[in-house]
Amino acid sequence: GRGSSQEPPEGFFEAQQLWADQTENGDVGRLMTKALFNSSAEQFRDFVHSAKSRNPRLSVVFMDHFHAMAASPGGMPRSAEMEQRALLMHSVAKSCEVDLFLLCQLNREAALAKQPTKEHINGTDVIAQLASAVQLLEFPKREEGAPFDASQLVMYHDKRRNGQRRDGKTVNVEESGLLVNRDFCTLSDCGLPFH
């Protein structure tokens, strides 16, 4: 409802048809979404187990608003809660054999840093310890008075446990530039510097 354009970006319908064709042919999997507002980590665990039993081919789970989940029973301090939640989600991913992507918040210290690091994940470093990769997004630093461009994002690759490889060679990319079309939430370009 916030987009300034009602017209889809160039190539949208072709990409939509390609996705439909590949899904029908079994070349790509289906995307399923579920809004579990204010659920606890335990409720999310039960949902992932249920989804995996209904669809054994389930291979990837994305979990948004990790820090906004309802508190687990027991009334523990916030940092202990985050740690317990991260350990529970890690065990769910292992038992269900799915890749789990957690979207987390950074703490306020990240805003003062030259660039964010995995130590800036809000509440706990357990997520960073358990993760195979940690990628942090923020708007690029700009000079005072410079115009703000909401379409520019910098992705910092802070941890690569299993490595990134291309053509058999290890790739160690520390920063990626993302240009985002926010009218339709599409990624239009990658690379630094922005152009």
PDB file of C-alpha atoms in Angstrom:
ATOM      1  CA  GLY A   1       0.000   0.000   0.000  1.00  0.00           C
ATOM      2  CA  ARG A   2       3.001   2.364   0.162  1.00  0.00           C
ATOM      3  CA  GLY A   3       4.260   1.995  -3.386  1.00  0.00           C
ATOM      4  CA  SER A   4       4.326   5.034  -5.637  1.00  0.00           C
ATOM      5  CA  SER A   5       3.722   3.024  -8.808  1.00  0.00           C
ATOM      6  CA  GLN A   6       0.922   0.725  -9.898  1.00  0.00           C
ATOM      7  CA  GLU A   7       2.891  -0.655 -12.856  1.00  0.00           C
ATOM      8  CA  PRO A   8       4.984  -3.808 -12.391  1.00  0.00           C
ATOM      9  CA  PRO A   9       8.692  -3.584 -13.233  1.00  0.00           C
ATOM     10  CA  GLU A  10       9.950  -4.624 -16.649  1.00  0.00           C
ATOM     11  CA  GLY A  11      10.064  -8.400 -17.028  1.00  0.00           C
ATOM     12  CA  PHE A  12       7.733  -9.053 -14.088  1.00  0.00           C
ATOM     13  CA  PHE A  13       5.104 -11.032 -16.007  1.00  0.00           C
ATOM     14  CA  GLU A  14       7.759 -13.066 -17.845  1.00  0.00           C
ATOM     15  CA  ALA A  15       9.406 -13.957 -14.505  1.00  0.00           C
ATOM     16  CA  GLN A  16       5.995 -14.810 -13.045  1.00  0.00           C
ATOM     17  CA  GLN A  17       5.244 -17.167 -15.947  1.00  0.00           C
ATOM     18  CA  LEU A  18       8.711 -18.750 -15.718  1.00  0.00           C
ATOM     19  CA  TRP A  19       8.146 -19.413 -11.993  1.00  0.00           C
ATOM     20  CA  ALA A  20       4.748 -21.000 -12.734  1.00  0.00           C
ATOM     21  CA  ASP A  21       6.240 -23.198 -15.479  1.00  0.00           C
ATOM     22  CA  GLN A  22       9.178 -24.308 -13.348  1.00  0.00           C
ATOM     23  CA  THR A  23       6.888 -25.061 -10.403  1.00  0.00           C
ATOM     24  CA  GLU A  24       4.607 -27.160 -12.611  1.00  0.00           C
ATOM     25  CA  ASN A  25       7.602 -29.058 -14.028  1.00  0.00           C
ATOM     26  CA  GLY A  26       8.996 -29.688 -10.532  1.00  0.00           C
ATOM     27  CA  ASP A  27      12.141 -27.661 -11.254  1.00  0.00           C
ATOM     28  CA  VAL A  28      11.552 -25.386  -8.265  1.00  0.00           C
ATOM     29  CA  GLY A  29       9.675 -25.860  -5.025  1.00  0.00           C
ATOM     30  CA  ARG A  30       6.572 -24.129  -3.756  1.00  0.00           C
ATOM     31  CA  LEU A  31       6.693 -21.080  -1.492  1.00  0.00           C
ATOM     32  CA  MET A  32       4.375 -21.277   1.510  1.00  0.00           C
ATOM     33  CA  THR A  33       3.794 -18.511   4.043  1.00  0.00           C
ATOM     34  CA  LYS A  34       2.168 -18.431   7.458  1.00  0.00           C
ATOM     35  CA  ALA A  35       1.646 -15.463   9.768  1.00  0.00           C
ATOM     36  CA  LEU A  36       2.121 -16.630  13.349  1.00  0.00           C
ATOM     37  CA  PHE A  37       1.661 -13.257  15.015  1.00  0.00           C
ATOM     38  CA  ASN A  38       3.076 -13.034  18.544  1.00  0.00           C
ATOM     39  CA  SER A  39       3.839 -16.744  18.629  1.00  0.00           C
ATOM     40  CA  SER A  40       6.378 -18.231  20.988  1.00  0.00           C
ATOM     41  CA  ALA A  41       9.456 -20.151  19.883  1.00  0.00           C
ATOM     42  CA  GLU A  42       7.733 -23.334  21.036  1.00  0.00           C
ATOM     43  CA  GLN A  43       4.718 -22.610  18.810  1.00  0.00           C
ATOM     44  CA  PHE A  44       7.023 -21.927  15.871  1.00  0.00           C
ATOM     45  CA  ARG A  45       8.850 -25.210  16.566  1.00  0.00           C
ATOM     46  CA  ASP A  46       5.563 -27.111  16.488  1.00  0.00           C
ATOM     47  CA  PHE A  47       4.553 -25.372  13.251  1.00  0.00           C
ATOM     48  CA  VAL A  48       7.824 -26.288  11.478  1.00  0.00           C
ATOM     49  CA  HIS A  49       7.510 -29.922  12.591  1.00  0.00           C
ATOM     50  CA  SER A  50       3.913 -29.982  11.343  1.00  0.00           C
ATOM     51  CA  ALA A  51       4.856 -28.376   8.017  1.00  0.00           C
ATOM     52  CA  LYS A  52       7.683 -30.877   7.516  1.00  0.00           C
ATOM     53  CA  SER A  53       5.402 -33.843   8.219  1.00  0.00           C
ATOM     54  CA  ARG A  54       2.828 -32.519   5.705  1.00  0.00           C
ATOM     55  CA  ASN A  55       5.509 -31.761   3.104  1.00  0.00           C
ATOM     56  CA  PRO A  56       8.632 -33.921   3.520  1.00  0.00           C
ATOM     57  CA  ARG A  57      10.327 -31.975   0.700  1.00  0.00           C
ATOM     58  CA  LEU A  58      10.345 -28.816   2.839  1.00  0.00           C
ATOM     59  CA  SER A  59      13.966 -27.659   2.722  1.00  0.00           C
ATOM     60  CA  VAL A  60      14.135 -23.986   3.728  1.00  0.00           C
ATOM     61  CA  VAL A  61      12.390 -21.976   6.452  1.00  0.00           C
ATOM     62  CA  PHE A  62      12.560 -18.180   6.783  1.00  0.00           C
ATOM     63  CA  MET A  63      11.655 -16.691  10.140  1.00  0.00           C
ATOM     64  CA  ASP A  64      11.090 -12.946  10.371  1.00  0.00           C
ATOM     65  CA  HIS A  65      10.894 -10.800  13.531  1.00  0.00           C
ATOM     66  CA  PHE A  66      12.890 -13.220  15.674  1.00  0.00           C
ATOM     67  CA  HIS A  67      13.148 -10.658  18.469  1.00  0.00           C
ATOM     68  CA  ALA A  68       9.421  -9.869  18.466  1.00  0.00           C
ATOM     69  CA  MET A  69       8.226 -13.358  19.367  1.00  0.00           C
ATOM     70  CA  ALA A  70       6.164 -13.921  22.481  1.00  0.00           C
ATOM     71  CA  ALA A  71       8.083 -14.805  25.622  1.00  0.00           C
ATOM     72  CA  SER A  72       8.523 -18.452  26.487  1.00  0.00           C
ATOM     73  CA  PRO A  73       7.120 -19.756  29.782  1.00  0.00           C
ATOM     74  CA  GLY A  74       9.300 -19.201  32.832  1.00  0.00           C
ATOM     75  CA  GLY A  75       9.914 -15.437  32.875  1.00  0.00           C
ATOM     76  CA  MET A  76      13.675 -15.266  32.320  1.00  0.00           C
ATOM     77  CA  PRO A  77      15.955 -12.299  31.531  1.00  0.00           C
ATOM     78  CA  ARG A  78      15.908 -11.055  27.932  1.00  0.00           C
ATOM     79  CA  SER A  79      19.412 -12.275  27.024  1.00  0.00           C
ATOM     80  CA  ALA A  80      18.694 -15.750  28.449  1.00  0.00           C
ATOM     81  CA  GLU A  81      15.407 -15.787  26.531  1.00  0.00           C
ATOM     82  CA  MET A  82      17.188 -14.990  23.243  1.00  0.00           C
ATOM     83  CA  GLU A  83      19.779 -17.679  23.908  1.00  0.00           C
ATOM     84  CA  GLN A  84      17.177 -20.328  24.695  1.00  0.00           C
ATOM     85  CA  ARG A  85      15.161 -19.313  21.627  1.00  0.00           C
ATOM     86  CA  ALA A  86      18.204 -19.546  19.338  1.00  0.00           C
ATOM     87  CA  LEU A  87      19.154 -22.969  20.673  1.00  0.00           C
ATOM     88  CA  LEU A  88      15.589 -24.210  20.204  1.00  0.00           C
ATOM     89  CA  MET A  89      15.441 -22.937  16.607  1.00  0.00           C
ATOM     90  CA  HIS A  90      18.821 -24.539  15.879  1.00  0.00           C
ATOM     91  CA  SER A  91      17.581 -27.907  17.152  1.00  0.00           C
ATOM     92  CA  VAL A  92      14.406 -27.579  15.042  1.00  0.00           C
ATOM     93  CA  ALA A  93      16.461 -26.958  11.889  1.00  0.00           C
ATOM     94  CA  LYS A  94      18.622 -30.002  12.596  1.00  0.00           C
ATOM     95  CA  SER A  95      15.776 -32.370  13.476  1.00  0.00           C
ATOM     96  CA  CYS A  96      13.674 -31.300  10.461  1.00  0.00           C
ATOM     97  CA  GLU A  97      16.709 -31.133   8.153  1.00  0.00           C
ATOM     98  CA  VAL A  98      15.889 -27.650   6.879  1.00  0.00           C
ATOM     99  CA  ASP A  99      18.024 -24.591   6.275  1.00  0.00           C
ATOM    100  CA  LEU A 100      16.775 -21.953   8.710  1.00  0.00           C
ATOM    101  CA  PHE A 101      17.164 -18.240   7.979  1.00  0.00           C
ATOM    102  CA  LEU A 102      16.586 -15.964  10.977  1.00  0.00           C
ATOM    103  CA  LEU A 103      15.960 -12.256  10.482  1.00  0.00           C
ATOM    104  CA  CYS A 104      17.183 -10.491  13.620  1.00  0.00           C
ATOM    105  CA  GLN A 105      17.645  -6.968  14.905  1.00  0.00           C
ATOM    106  CA  LEU A 106      20.933  -5.241  15.572  1.00  0.00           C
ATOM    107  CA  ASN A 107      21.522  -3.448  18.831  1.00  0.00           C
ATOM    108  CA  ARG A 108      22.046   0.317  19.126  1.00  0.00           C
ATOM    109  CA  GLU A 109      25.833   0.013  19.214  1.00  0.00           C
ATOM    110  CA  ALA A 110      25.741  -1.025  15.553  1.00  0.00           C
ATOM    111  CA  ALA A 111      24.636   2.492  14.590  1.00  0.00           C
ATOM    112  CA  LEU A 112      27.790   3.945  16.150  1.00  0.00           C
ATOM    113  CA  ALA A 113      30.160   1.410  14.593  1.00  0.00           C
ATOM    114  CA  LYS A 114      32.016   1.938  11.331  1.00  0.00           C
ATOM    115  CA  GLN A 115      30.228  -1.155  10.098  1.00  0.00           C
ATOM    116  CA  PRO A 116      28.090  -3.733  11.908  1.00  0.00           C
ATOM    117  CA  THR A 117      29.521  -7.086  12.954  1.00  0.00           C
ATOM    118  CA  LYS A 118      27.936 -10.275  14.245  1.00  0.00           C
ATOM    119  CA  GLU A 119      28.569  -9.043  17.804  1.00  0.00           C
ATOM    120  CA  HIS A 120      25.903  -6.398  17.118  1.00  0.00           C
ATOM    121  CA  ILE A 121      23.083  -8.955  16.845  1.00  0.00           C
ATOM    122  CA  ASN A 122      20.592  -7.810  19.465  1.00  0.00           C
ATOM    123  CA  GLY A 123      20.364  -9.767  22.678  1.00  0.00           C
ATOM    124  CA  THR A 124      22.824 -12.597  22.240  1.00  0.00           C
ATOM    125  CA  ASP A 125      25.851 -13.851  20.339  1.00  0.00           C
ATOM    126  CA  VAL A 126      24.555 -17.429  20.348  1.00  0.00           C
ATOM    127  CA  ILE A 127      22.921 -16.861  16.958  1.00  0.00           C
ATOM    128  CA  ALA A 128      26.268 -15.825  15.538  1.00  0.00           C
ATOM    129  CA  GLN A 129      28.012 -18.812  17.107  1.00  0.00           C
ATOM    130  CA  LEU A 130      25.524 -21.350  15.757  1.00  0.00           C
ATOM    131  CA  ALA A 131      25.107 -19.812  12.306  1.00  0.00           C
ATOM    132  CA  SER A 132      26.902 -21.040   9.203  1.00  0.00           C
ATOM    133  CA  ALA A 133      26.775 -17.501   7.815  1.00  0.00           C
ATOM    134  CA  VAL A 134      25.923 -14.071   9.185  1.00  0.00           C
ATOM    135  CA  GLN A 135      24.916 -11.247   6.868  1.00  0.00           C
ATOM    136  CA  LEU A 136      24.052  -7.795   8.168  1.00  0.00           C
ATOM    137  CA  LEU A 137      22.106  -5.147   6.257  1.00  0.00           C
ATOM    138  CA  GLU A 138      22.174  -1.416   6.781  1.00  0.00           C
ATOM    139  CA  PHE A 139      21.924   1.818   4.862  1.00  0.00           C
ATOM    140  CA  PRO A 140      25.329   3.037   3.677  1.00  0.00           C
ATOM    141  CA  LYS A 141      27.065   5.738   5.685  1.00  0.00           C
ATOM    142  CA  ARG A 142      26.696   9.194   4.143  1.00  0.00           C
ATOM    143  CA  GLU A 143      28.151  12.601   4.670  1.00  0.00           C
ATOM    144  CA  GLU A 144      26.183  14.998   6.849  1.00  0.00           C
ATOM    145  CA  GLY A 145      23.605  16.786   4.732  1.00  0.00           C
ATOM    146  CA  ALA A 146      23.843  14.269   1.885  1.00  0.00           C
ATOM    147  CA  PRO A 147      20.458  13.107   0.581  1.00  0.00           C
ATOM    148  CA  PHE A 148      19.151   9.804   1.908  1.00  0.00           C
ATOM    149  CA  ASP A 149      18.486   7.103  -0.680  1.00  0.00           C
ATOM    150  CA  ALA A 150      16.183   4.385   0.686  1.00  0.00           C
ATOM    151  CA  SER A 151      16.924   2.126  -2.294  1.00  0.00           C
ATOM    152  CA  GLN A 152      20.579   1.606  -1.313  1.00  0.00           C
ATOM    153  CA  LEU A 153      21.588  -1.102   1.152  1.00  0.00           C
ATOM    154  CA  VAL A 154      24.959  -2.555   2.071  1.00  0.00           C
ATOM    155  CA  MET A 155      25.194  -6.237   3.017  1.00  0.00           C
ATOM    156  CA  TYR A 156      28.148  -7.139   5.235  1.00  0.00           C
ATOM    157  CA  HIS A 157      29.201 -10.796   5.087  1.00  0.00           C
ATOM    158  CA  ASP A 158      30.524 -11.269   8.587  1.00  0.00           C
ATOM    159  CA  LYS A 159      30.871 -15.051   8.779  1.00  0.00           C
ATOM    160  CA  ARG A 160      31.249 -17.788   6.178  1.00  0.00           C
ATOM    161  CA  ARG A 161      31.650 -21.104   8.003  1.00  0.00           C
ATOM    162  CA  ASN A 162      31.096 -23.322   4.949  1.00  0.00           C
ATOM    163  CA  GLY A 163      32.672 -20.910   2.483  1.00  0.00           C
ATOM    164  CA  GLN A 164      31.357 -19.339  -0.677  1.00  0.00           C
ATOM    165  CA  ARG A 165      32.658 -20.941  -3.850  1.00  0.00           C
ATOM    166  CA  ARG A 166      32.510 -20.121  -7.538  1.00  0.00           C
ATOM    167  CA  ASP A 167      34.076 -22.326 -10.216  1.00  0.00           C
ATOM    168  CA  GLY A 168      35.811 -24.334  -7.507  1.00  0.00           C
ATOM    169  CA  LYS A 169      37.482 -21.276  -5.974  1.00  0.00           C
ATOM    170  CA  THR A 170      36.769 -19.772  -2.576  1.00  0.00           C
ATOM    171  CA  VAL A 171      35.087 -16.372  -2.715  1.00  0.00           C
ATOM    172  CA  ASN A 172      35.513 -14.076   0.271  1.00  0.00           C
ATOM    173  CA  VAL A 173      33.222 -11.132  -0.360  1.00  0.00           C
ATOM    174  CA  GLU A 174      33.051  -8.814   2.645  1.00  0.00           C
ATOM    175  CA  GLU A 175      30.527  -6.280   1.340  1.00  0.00           C
ATOM    176  CA  SER A 176      27.788  -6.321  -1.293  1.00  0.00           C
ATOM    177  CA  GLY A 177      25.798  -3.347  -2.496  1.00  0.00           C
ATOM    178  CA  LEU A 178      22.073  -3.873  -3.089  1.00  0.00           C
ATOM    179  CA  LEU A 179      19.796  -1.583  -5.088  1.00  0.00           C
ATOM    180  CA  VAL A 180      16.197  -2.255  -4.123  1.00  0.00           C
ATOM    181  CA  ASN A 181      13.039  -1.301  -5.986  1.00  0.00           C
ATOM    182  CA  ARG A 182      10.838  -0.679  -2.956  1.00  0.00           C
ATOM    183  CA  ASP A 183       7.676  -0.165  -5.008  1.00  0.00           C
ATOM    184  CA  PHE A 184       7.655  -3.892  -5.641  1.00  0.00           C
ATOM    185  CA  CYS A 185      10.309  -5.115  -3.153  1.00  0.00           C
ATOM    186  CA  THR A 186      12.584  -6.391  -5.893  1.00  0.00           C
ATOM    187  CA  LEU A 187      16.361  -6.494  -6.012  1.00  0.00           C
ATOM    188  CA  SER A 188      17.394  -4.602  -9.126  1.00  0.00           C
ATOM    189  CA  ASP A 189      21.190  -4.651  -8.947  1.00  0.00           C
ATOM    190  CA  CYS A 190      24.152  -5.752  -6.857  1.00  0.00           C
ATOM    191  CA  GLY A 191      27.653  -4.443  -6.459  1.00  0.00           C
ATOM    192  CA  LEU A 192      29.704  -1.641  -5.010  1.00  0.00           C
ATOM    193  CA  PRO A 193      30.116   1.214  -5.603  1.00  0.00           C
ATOM    194  CA  PHE A 194      26.496   2.062  -6.277  1.00  0.00           C
ATOM    195  CA  HIS A 195      25.861   3.240  -9.819  1.00  0.00           C
TER     196      HIS A 195
END
